[in-house]
Amino acid sequence: MAGPAPAVAASAAASQSPPMQLPSPFAELVKGSSGLEKIVLRGARNCCAEIYLYGGQVTSWKNDNGEELLFLSSKAIFKPPKAIRGGIPICFPQFGTHGNLEQHGFARNRFWTIDNNPPPLPVNPAIKAYVDLILKPSEEDLKIWPHSFEFRLRVSLGPSGDLSLTSRIRNTNTDGRPFSYTFAYHTYFSVSDISEVRVEGLETMDYLDNLKAKERFTEQGDAIVFESEVDKVYLAAPSKIAIIDHEKKRTFVVTKEGLPDAVVWNPWDKKAKAMQDFGDAEYKSMLCVEPAAVERPITLKPGEEWKGRLVLSAVPSSYCSGQLDPSKVLQG
């Protein structure tokens, strides 16, 4: 990567300070919705991404045509402690209701800080637009989840517009105790019409159906299509999954590392109407496909570190007899 990570101090209290310029021509710290601070990454041509310090959450990813690729609800509430509806919320240290904490854990509604001096990651000199964030537990967090940790997140835009999120979680307990957690990148994709979307790469996979008390089933059929509410955790999912949007002739490729599972979710009409921060008809224009570690929690001993990575790319759809050519995307 070009040079060290941006050396800017930021904190939860930074929302009171004027906007600050990151010492990089490719990253800028600005005010976002409700005065919350966000980092804007600018890649090649018109590619860009936005990341809020609140939640360490990516809320926007645009391609070189300026088209928004992530879904953000028109009713999203940018007011702590409410989580932001859309983009890529980070579920940690708990996914969903797989534990005793609040739904999806607390990382998504905490203020993260810009990481001045992150431990090095493998470098790609072509990636110049990136930011490093860090989350450590507060005294209040330690009361509800009594474990010390450092959660480092790097968000970067590649030269072709790919968006990557790399999470590193370290157990910093000083009492010798290990801890376990579940995790997900709760990625909301923007789609033209959910009824025109199919997901490939999860065929024949076992899954837990959250609509049927987490009962285990095996996926049938050639690809996943959507005709009603879906909330499934696919187990031991492949490293690449394709989301094919027929109307936009666009395919999202989801590449994951260190995250064995994949959650697929769409609330459909009834649940959409019940959510305060979600438009009644917005279920038609979104789909969540979420790299995750759900079935088997990750356990870290003191000093151990876990790394999980998500890479998103958007490519023109490639068809072979009306279907995606897997050799070009899923195995390419």
Coordinates of C-alpha atoms in Angstrom, one line a residue, residues 10-233:
A10 CA -10.5 10.8 15.9
S11 CA -12.8 9.8 18.7
A12 CA -16.4 9.6 19.6
A13 CA -16.1 13.2 20.7
A14 CA -14.7 14.1 17.3
S15 CA -18.3 14.7 16.2
Q16 CA -18.0 18.0 18.1
S17 CA -14.9 19.1 16.1
P18 CA -14.7 20.6 12.6
P19 CA -14.2 18.3 9.6
M20 CA -10.6 17.2 9.3
Q21 CA -8.6 16.4 6.2
L22 CA -6.9 13.0 6.1
P23 CA -3.3 13.3 5.0
S24 CA -4.1 11.4 1.8
P25 CA -5.5 12.6 -1.5
F26 CA -7.7 9.5 -1.6
A27 CA -9.4 9.7 1.8
E28 CA -11.3 12.6 3.4
L29 CA -13.0 13.0 6.8
V30 CA -16.3 15.0 6.5
K31 CA -19.6 15.5 8.2
G32 CA -22.4 13.1 7.2
S33 CA -26.0 12.7 8.2
S34 CA -27.0 14.1 11.6
G35 CA -23.5 15.6 11.9
L36 CA -21.9 12.1 12.3
E37 CA -18.4 11.9 10.8
K38 CA -17.6 9.7 7.8
I39 CA -14.6 8.9 5.7
V40 CA -14.9 9.2 1.9
L41 CA -12.6 7.0 -0.1
R42 CA -12.0 8.0 -3.7
G43 CA -10.7 5.4 -6.1
A44 CA -10.0 5.3 -9.8
R45 CA -12.4 7.3 -12.1
N46 CA -15.7 7.9 -10.1
C47 CA -15.4 4.9 -7.8
C48 CA -16.0 5.9 -4.1
A49 CA -17.0 4.5 -0.8
E50 CA -18.2 6.1 2.5
I51 CA -17.6 4.8 6.0
Y52 CA -19.1 6.2 9.1
L53 CA -17.1 6.2 12.3
Y54 CA -20.3 5.3 14.0
G55 CA -20.5 1.5 13.7
G56 CA -17.3 1.4 11.5
Q57 CA -20.0 1.1 8.9
V58 CA -19.7 1.3 5.1
T59 CA -22.8 3.1 3.9
S60 CA -22.0 3.7 0.2
W61 CA -20.1 2.0 -2.6
K62 CA -20.3 3.5 -6.1
N63 CA -18.9 2.2 -9.4
D64 CA -17.1 4.3 -12.0
N65 CA -20.5 5.4 -13.4
G66 CA -21.4 6.8 -10.1
E67 CA -24.1 4.1 -9.5
E68 CA -24.8 3.2 -5.9
L69 CA -24.2 -0.6 -5.4
L70 CA -25.2 -0.9 -1.7
F71 CA -28.7 -0.4 -0.4
L72 CA -29.3 2.2 2.3
S73 CA -32.9 2.6 3.5
S74 CA -34.5 6.0 2.8
K75 CA -35.7 5.7 6.4
A76 CA -32.3 4.9 7.9
I77 CA -31.9 6.6 11.3
F78 CA -28.5 8.2 11.8
K79 CA -29.0 8.7 15.5
P80 CA -27.1 6.7 18.1
P81 CA -27.7 4.2 19.6
K82 CA -29.9 3.1 16.6
A83 CA -28.0 1.0 14.1
I84 CA -27.9 2.4 10.5
R85 CA -30.2 0.4 8.2
G86 CA -28.2 -0.6 5.1
G87 CA -24.7 -0.6 3.8
I88 CA -22.4 -3.1 5.6
P89 CA -23.2 -3.3 9.4
I90 CA -20.6 -5.3 11.3
C91 CA -22.2 -8.0 13.6
F92 CA -19.9 -8.6 16.5
P93 CA -19.5 -10.2 19.0
Q94 CA -22.8 -11.8 18.2
F95 CA -24.7 -12.5 15.0
G96 CA -28.5 -12.3 15.3
T97 CA -29.9 -14.0 18.4
H98 CA -27.1 -16.6 18.6
G99 CA -26.3 -15.6 22.2
N100 CA -27.4 -13.4 25.1
L101 CA -26.5 -10.0 23.8
E102 CA -28.6 -7.5 21.8
Q103 CA -29.4 -8.5 18.3
H104 CA -26.3 -8.5 16.2
G105 CA -24.0 -7.5 19.1
F106 CA -22.8 -4.0 19.8
A107 CA -20.0 -3.2 17.3
R108 CA -22.5 -1.6 14.9
N109 CA -23.7 1.0 17.3
R110 CA -20.4 2.1 18.9
F111 CA -18.1 4.9 17.8
W112 CA -14.9 3.6 16.2
T113 CA -11.7 5.6 15.8
I114 CA -9.2 6.1 13.1
D115 CA -6.3 3.7 13.7
N116 CA -3.0 5.7 13.7
N117 CA -0.6 2.9 13.7
P118 CA -2.2 -0.5 12.7
P119 CA 0.0 -3.6 12.5
P120 CA 1.0 -4.2 8.9
L121 CA -1.2 -6.1 6.5
P122 CA 0.0 -7.7 3.2
V123 CA 0.5 -4.8 0.9
N124 CA -0.9 -4.2 -2.6
P125 CA 0.8 -1.1 -3.9
A126 CA -2.1 -0.6 -6.4
I127 CA -4.5 0.2 -3.5
K128 CA -4.2 3.8 -2.5
A129 CA -7.7 4.6 -1.2
Y130 CA -8.1 3.0 2.3
V131 CA -8.7 3.7 5.9
D132 CA -7.9 1.8 9.1
L133 CA -10.4 1.9 12.1
I134 CA -10.2 0.4 15.5
L135 CA -12.7 -0.5 18.2
K136 CA -11.9 -1.3 21.8
P137 CA -14.5 -2.1 24.6
S138 CA -15.7 0.7 26.9
E139 CA -16.3 0.2 30.6
E140 CA -20.0 -0.3 29.7
D141 CA -19.2 -2.9 27.0
L142 CA -17.1 -4.9 29.5
K143 CA -20.2 -5.0 31.8
I144 CA -22.3 -6.7 29.1
W145 CA -19.5 -8.7 27.5
P146 CA -16.6 -9.1 29.9
H147 CA -13.7 -9.5 27.4
S148 CA -11.0 -7.2 26.4
F149 CA -10.4 -7.0 22.6
E150 CA -9.0 -5.0 19.8
F151 CA -11.0 -5.0 16.6
R152 CA -9.1 -3.5 13.6
L153 CA -10.9 -2.9 10.3
R154 CA -9.4 -1.8 7.0
V155 CA -11.7 -0.6 4.3
S156 CA -10.1 -0.2 0.9
L157 CA -11.0 0.5 -2.8
G158 CA -9.1 -1.4 -5.4
P159 CA -8.0 0.0 -8.7
S160 CA -10.9 -1.6 -10.5
G161 CA -13.4 -0.4 -7.9
D162 CA -13.5 -3.6 -5.8
L163 CA -14.5 -2.9 -2.2
S164 CA -12.7 -4.9 0.5
L165 CA -13.1 -5.1 4.3
T166 CA -10.5 -6.8 6.4
S167 CA -11.3 -7.4 10.1
R168 CA -8.7 -8.4 12.6
I169 CA -9.9 -9.3 16.1
R170 CA -7.4 -9.9 18.9
N171 CA -8.0 -11.2 22.4
T172 CA -6.3 -8.8 24.8
N173 CA -7.6 -10.4 28.0
T174 CA -5.0 -10.2 30.8
D175 CA -6.6 -12.9 33.0
G176 CA -5.8 -15.8 30.7
R177 CA -9.4 -16.3 29.5
P178 CA -10.3 -17.2 26.0
F179 CA -13.5 -15.8 24.4
S180 CA -15.9 -16.9 21.6
Y181 CA -18.0 -14.9 19.3
T182 CA -20.1 -15.1 16.1
F183 CA -19.7 -12.6 13.3
A184 CA -21.1 -11.3 10.0
Y185 CA -20.6 -8.6 7.4
H186 CA -24.4 -7.8 7.1
T187 CA -24.0 -6.6 3.5
Y188 CA -27.1 -5.0 1.9
F189 CA -26.9 -5.0 -1.9
S190 CA -28.9 -2.7 -4.1
V191 CA -30.9 -4.7 -6.8
S192 CA -33.3 -3.6 -9.5
D193 CA -36.2 -6.0 -8.5
I194 CA -35.8 -8.9 -6.0
S195 CA -38.0 -11.1 -8.2
E196 CA -35.4 -10.7 -11.0
V197 CA -32.4 -11.7 -8.8
R198 CA -30.8 -15.1 -8.4
V199 CA -28.0 -16.3 -6.2
E200 CA -25.5 -18.9 -7.4
G201 CA -22.9 -20.8 -5.5
L202 CA -25.0 -22.1 -2.6
E203 CA -26.7 -25.0 -4.5
T204 CA -26.9 -28.3 -2.5
M205 CA -25.6 -26.4 0.7
D206 CA -27.0 -27.2 4.1
Y207 CA -28.6 -24.3 5.9
L208 CA -30.3 -23.2 9.1
D209 CA -33.7 -21.7 8.5
N210 CA -34.2 -18.8 10.9
L211 CA -37.9 -18.8 10.0
K212 CA -38.2 -22.4 11.3
A213 CA -36.4 -22.2 14.6
K214 CA -33.0 -22.6 13.0
E215 CA -33.9 -26.1 11.7
R216 CA -31.4 -27.6 9.3
F217 CA -32.3 -28.3 5.7
T218 CA -30.4 -28.9 2.4
E219 CA -30.9 -26.4 -0.5
Q220 CA -32.7 -27.7 -3.6
G221 CA -32.7 -26.4 -7.1
D222 CA -30.1 -24.8 -9.4
A223 CA -30.0 -21.3 -7.8
I224 CA -31.7 -19.3 -5.2
V225 CA -34.6 -17.2 -6.3
F226 CA -36.9 -15.0 -4.2
E227 CA -40.7 -15.2 -3.9
S228 CA -41.2 -14.7 -0.1
E229 CA -39.3 -13.9 3.1
V230 CA -35.9 -15.6 3.3
D231 CA -33.6 -15.8 6.4
K232 CA -31.1 -18.6 6.0
V233 CA -27.6 -19.4 7.3

